[in-house]
Amino acid sequence: MLIDGEWVAAGDGGTFTSINPATGEKWAVIPEATAEDVDCAVRAAHRAFLMGPWGKMSATQRGHCLRRLADLLAAQSEALGEIETRDTGKLFAETRWQAKYISEFYHFFAGAADKIHGETLPIDKPDMFVFTNREPLGVIAAVVPWNSQLFLAAVKIGPALAAGNTIVMKASEHAPAALLEFGKLIAQAGIPDGVVNIVTGHGDPCGKVLTSHPMVARVSFTGGPGSARHVIQNTTENFAELSLELGGKSPFIVFEDADIESAVNGSVAGIFGASGQSCVAGSRLLVHEDIADEFLKRMVKIAQAVTIGDPMAGETEMGPLCTYGQLENIEREVARAVEEGAQVLSGGKRANAGS
């Protein structure tokens, strides 16, 4: 874990194992943060905010750090993409591209660092002077899910640092390796110790202690509604600011005058990307009744032609699910749907690689 600029093991030596979902092999051993570890990370971020060189840097200097981080990320996109693929099962073509694309986010926030401003409302009192002064909040706690850790880290770390805050990131216990590897770039970018901290572990105690810590000024959470309920409760005692980005069930809507071929291709890409494990996946399909039969016929044909296999291989179009628990959950959902009268048009059972 990255705490106060140092790579540290868990205080009690605890670890958990990361599994490559494509092979089922254990490939990484990750520290299991204790409550004390998380407390150390938050206190390090708090010290860095109040007493470290970060608070003395100008907005332009912070922007330079973010710009260097962006360049380092782009240069390491291949390695970071490979690690994320091994950890999540997402296609290497996707993770490599995404890692390189994410660097643009840091360039954007680097440019925004010295352009943060507010609006001052005029007042009709001639003997009064009114102005607006924007100040950083302090320590930001950020919690991200496994399915796009580098991307989601970028949209949390980037604006937090641009505004002069410090941050403690909690990586998902399901696939934390890529975010830890990214952490190696922090010092190289010239970002001072303690400004960015990364802890790994499960929701309790790691996430619980982080989101309820009295030194945390704001919590930014991306994940499911179940975990969000706990996060909301954790933040109330200290009145920490809170932003939630929760899972979605995005509808893919097709009208009767649509280009059916384009719509079918779009719907398949929307749900098969990342094996459907995305909050922006087109997980609901609403098709006008006049074209429904033809649409489904074409969709089944394309779905049956999708190549499933090794996510590192260029010809693979869909890799494995991230965890065995997700596989079992999908099997239960399919069985329940059939019991309720649904008709399986394709699949409905575990697929074999290469099919």
Short mmCIF file of C-alpha atoms in Angstrom, two decimals, residues 13-188:
data_model
loop_
_atom_site.label_atom_id
_atom_site.label_comp_id
_atom_site.label_asym_id
_atom_site.label_seq_id
_atom_site.Cartn_x
_atom_site.Cartn_y
_atom_site.Cartn_z
CA GLY A 13 0.92 -8.69 8.08
CA GLY A 14 -2.49 -9.65 6.70
CA THR A 15 -2.90 -10.29 2.98
CA PHE A 16 -5.40 -11.50 0.43
CA THR A 17 -4.88 -13.06 -2.98
CA SER A 18 -5.79 -11.68 -6.38
CA ILE A 19 -6.99 -14.28 -8.87
CA ASN A 20 -6.55 -14.08 -12.64
CA PRO A 21 -10.14 -14.80 -13.76
CA ALA A 22 -8.98 -16.02 -17.18
CA THR A 23 -6.85 -18.81 -15.71
CA GLY A 24 -8.06 -19.19 -12.14
CA GLU A 25 -4.46 -18.80 -10.95
CA LYS A 26 -3.38 -16.80 -7.93
CA TRP A 27 -1.07 -14.17 -9.33
CA ALA A 28 -0.74 -11.37 -6.75
CA VAL A 29 -0.66 -11.07 -2.96
CA ILE A 30 -2.20 -7.84 -1.69
CA PRO A 31 -1.99 -6.23 1.78
CA GLU A 32 -5.21 -6.39 3.83
CA ALA A 33 -5.31 -2.98 5.50
CA THR A 34 -6.18 -2.81 9.18
CA ALA A 35 -8.14 0.01 10.79
CA GLU A 36 -4.82 1.39 12.04
CA ASP A 37 -3.37 1.34 8.51
CA VAL A 38 -6.28 3.37 7.18
CA ASP A 39 -5.98 5.81 10.06
CA CYS A 40 -2.28 6.26 9.23
CA ALA A 41 -3.14 6.96 5.60
CA VAL A 42 -5.74 9.59 6.49
CA ARG A 43 -3.43 11.25 9.01
CA ALA A 44 -0.65 11.32 6.42
CA ALA A 45 -2.98 13.02 3.95
CA HIS A 46 -4.05 15.48 6.65
CA ARG A 47 -0.44 16.36 7.51
CA ALA A 48 0.41 16.75 3.84
CA PHE A 49 -2.52 19.12 3.44
CA LEU A 50 -1.78 21.28 6.49
CA MET A 51 2.02 21.21 6.78
CA GLY A 52 3.55 19.70 3.65
CA PRO A 53 4.91 21.44 0.54
CA TRP A 54 1.69 20.67 -1.36
CA GLY A 55 -0.23 23.46 0.36
CA LYS A 56 2.52 25.95 -0.47
CA MET A 57 2.53 25.12 -4.18
CA SER A 58 0.81 27.48 -6.56
CA ALA A 59 -2.02 26.25 -8.75
CA THR A 60 0.35 26.38 -11.71
CA GLN A 61 2.83 24.13 -9.91
CA ARG A 62 0.08 21.65 -9.07
CA GLY A 63 -0.84 21.66 -12.73
CA HIS A 64 2.75 20.83 -13.67
CA CYS A 65 2.63 17.79 -11.36
CA LEU A 66 -0.59 16.56 -12.92
CA ARG A 67 0.81 17.09 -16.41
CA ARG A 68 3.87 14.99 -15.59
CA LEU A 69 1.59 12.32 -14.12
CA ALA A 70 -0.40 12.29 -17.36
CA ASP A 71 2.74 11.79 -19.44
CA LEU A 72 3.98 9.00 -17.18
CA LEU A 73 0.61 7.28 -17.37
CA ALA A 74 0.58 7.41 -21.16
CA ALA A 75 4.10 5.95 -21.29
CA GLN A 76 3.08 3.09 -18.98
CA SER A 77 -0.30 2.40 -20.59
CA GLU A 78 0.77 -0.97 -22.00
CA ALA A 79 2.06 -2.29 -18.67
CA LEU A 80 -0.89 -0.90 -16.71
CA GLY A 81 -3.34 -2.35 -19.22
CA GLU A 82 -1.77 -5.80 -18.94
CA ILE A 83 -1.96 -5.72 -15.14
CA GLU A 84 -5.60 -4.64 -15.20
CA THR A 85 -6.44 -7.41 -17.67
CA ARG A 86 -4.77 -10.06 -15.50
CA ASP A 87 -6.65 -8.74 -12.48
CA THR A 88 -10.11 -8.25 -14.00
CA GLY A 89 -10.40 -10.37 -17.14
CA LYS A 90 -11.22 -7.32 -19.26
CA LEU A 91 -9.86 -7.34 -22.81
CA PHE A 92 -6.28 -6.11 -23.10
CA ALA A 93 -7.27 -4.08 -26.13
CA GLU A 94 -9.71 -2.21 -23.89
CA THR A 95 -7.54 -1.79 -20.80
CA ARG A 96 -4.50 -0.66 -22.79
CA TRP A 97 -6.53 1.91 -24.71
CA GLN A 98 -8.28 3.09 -21.56
CA ALA A 99 -5.02 3.55 -19.64
CA LYS A 100 -3.64 5.70 -22.44
CA TYR A 101 -6.89 7.64 -22.81
CA ILE A 102 -7.04 8.34 -19.07
CA SER A 103 -3.88 10.41 -19.37
CA GLU A 104 -5.99 13.01 -21.18
CA PHE A 105 -8.08 13.39 -18.02
CA TYR A 106 -5.00 14.37 -16.05
CA HIS A 107 -3.98 16.82 -18.78
CA PHE A 108 -7.44 18.37 -18.55
CA PHE A 109 -7.29 18.81 -14.79
CA ALA A 110 -3.71 20.05 -15.05
CA GLY A 111 -4.98 22.84 -17.25
CA ALA A 112 -7.89 23.52 -14.93
CA ALA A 113 -5.76 23.87 -11.78
CA ASP A 114 -5.09 27.60 -12.25
CA LYS A 115 -8.53 28.37 -13.65
CA ILE A 116 -10.71 27.55 -10.65
CA HIS A 117 -12.91 30.54 -9.95
CA GLY A 118 -16.27 31.43 -8.51
CA GLU A 119 -18.99 33.99 -8.99
CA THR A 120 -19.28 36.97 -6.68
CA LEU A 121 -22.76 38.44 -6.40
CA PRO A 122 -22.86 42.25 -6.25
CA ILE A 123 -24.15 43.96 -3.12
CA ASP A 124 -25.76 47.40 -2.94
CA LYS A 125 -23.79 48.57 0.11
CA PRO A 126 -21.28 51.27 -0.89
CA ASP A 127 -19.21 50.82 2.27
CA MET A 128 -18.79 47.05 1.86
CA PHE A 129 -16.36 45.05 -0.28
CA VAL A 130 -17.43 41.56 -1.33
CA PHE A 131 -15.21 38.85 -2.79
CA THR A 132 -15.16 35.07 -3.28
CA ASN A 133 -12.15 32.99 -2.29
CA ARG A 134 -12.08 29.31 -3.27
CA GLU A 135 -10.20 27.07 -0.85
CA PRO A 136 -9.47 23.33 -0.93
CA LEU A 137 -11.50 21.12 1.39
CA GLY A 138 -8.70 19.00 2.82
CA VAL A 139 -8.57 15.20 2.82
CA ILE A 140 -10.71 13.45 0.21
CA ALA A 141 -11.65 9.79 0.69
CA ALA A 142 -12.29 8.00 -2.59
CA VAL A 143 -13.71 4.50 -3.01
CA VAL A 144 -13.79 2.86 -6.44
CA PRO A 145 -15.08 -0.48 -7.76
CA TRP A 146 -12.96 -3.02 -9.59
CA ASN A 147 -14.30 -2.67 -13.13
CA SER A 148 -12.54 0.57 -14.16
CA GLN A 149 -10.18 1.43 -11.33
CA LEU A 150 -7.70 3.53 -13.30
CA PHE A 151 -10.45 5.47 -15.05
CA LEU A 152 -12.44 6.11 -11.89
CA ALA A 153 -9.29 7.00 -9.97
CA ALA A 154 -8.52 9.61 -12.61
CA VAL A 155 -11.85 11.39 -12.23
CA LYS A 156 -11.34 11.50 -8.46
CA ILE A 157 -7.60 12.14 -8.11
CA GLY A 158 -7.45 14.67 -10.95
CA PRO A 159 -9.94 17.25 -9.67
CA ALA A 160 -9.00 16.68 -6.02
CA LEU A 161 -5.35 17.50 -6.66
CA ALA A 162 -6.08 20.31 -9.10
CA ALA A 163 -8.03 22.06 -6.33
CA GLY A 164 -5.23 21.56 -3.80
CA ASN A 165 -6.68 18.70 -1.77
CA THR A 166 -5.00 15.48 -0.66
CA ILE A 167 -6.57 12.07 -1.13
CA VAL A 168 -6.81 8.53 0.22
CA MET A 169 -7.94 5.98 -2.36
CA LYS A 170 -9.44 2.63 -1.41
CA ALA A 171 -8.89 0.11 -4.20
CA SER A 172 -11.43 -2.66 -4.70
CA GLU A 173 -10.52 -5.94 -3.05
CA HIS A 174 -11.51 -7.76 -6.26
CA ALA A 175 -8.84 -6.23 -8.51
CA PRO A 176 -6.52 -3.71 -6.83
CA ALA A 177 -3.24 -4.42 -8.64
CA ALA A 178 -3.48 -1.82 -11.42
CA LEU A 179 -4.21 1.00 -9.01
CA LEU A 180 -1.24 0.01 -6.85
CA GLU A 181 0.99 -0.04 -9.93
CA PHE A 182 -0.31 3.40 -10.87
CA GLY A 183 0.72 4.58 -7.41
CA LYS A 184 4.37 4.12 -8.37
CA LEU A 185 4.01 7.07 -10.75
CA ILE A 186 2.97 9.52 -8.02
CA ALA A 187 6.44 10.31 -6.68
CA GLN A 188 7.91 10.29 -10.20
#
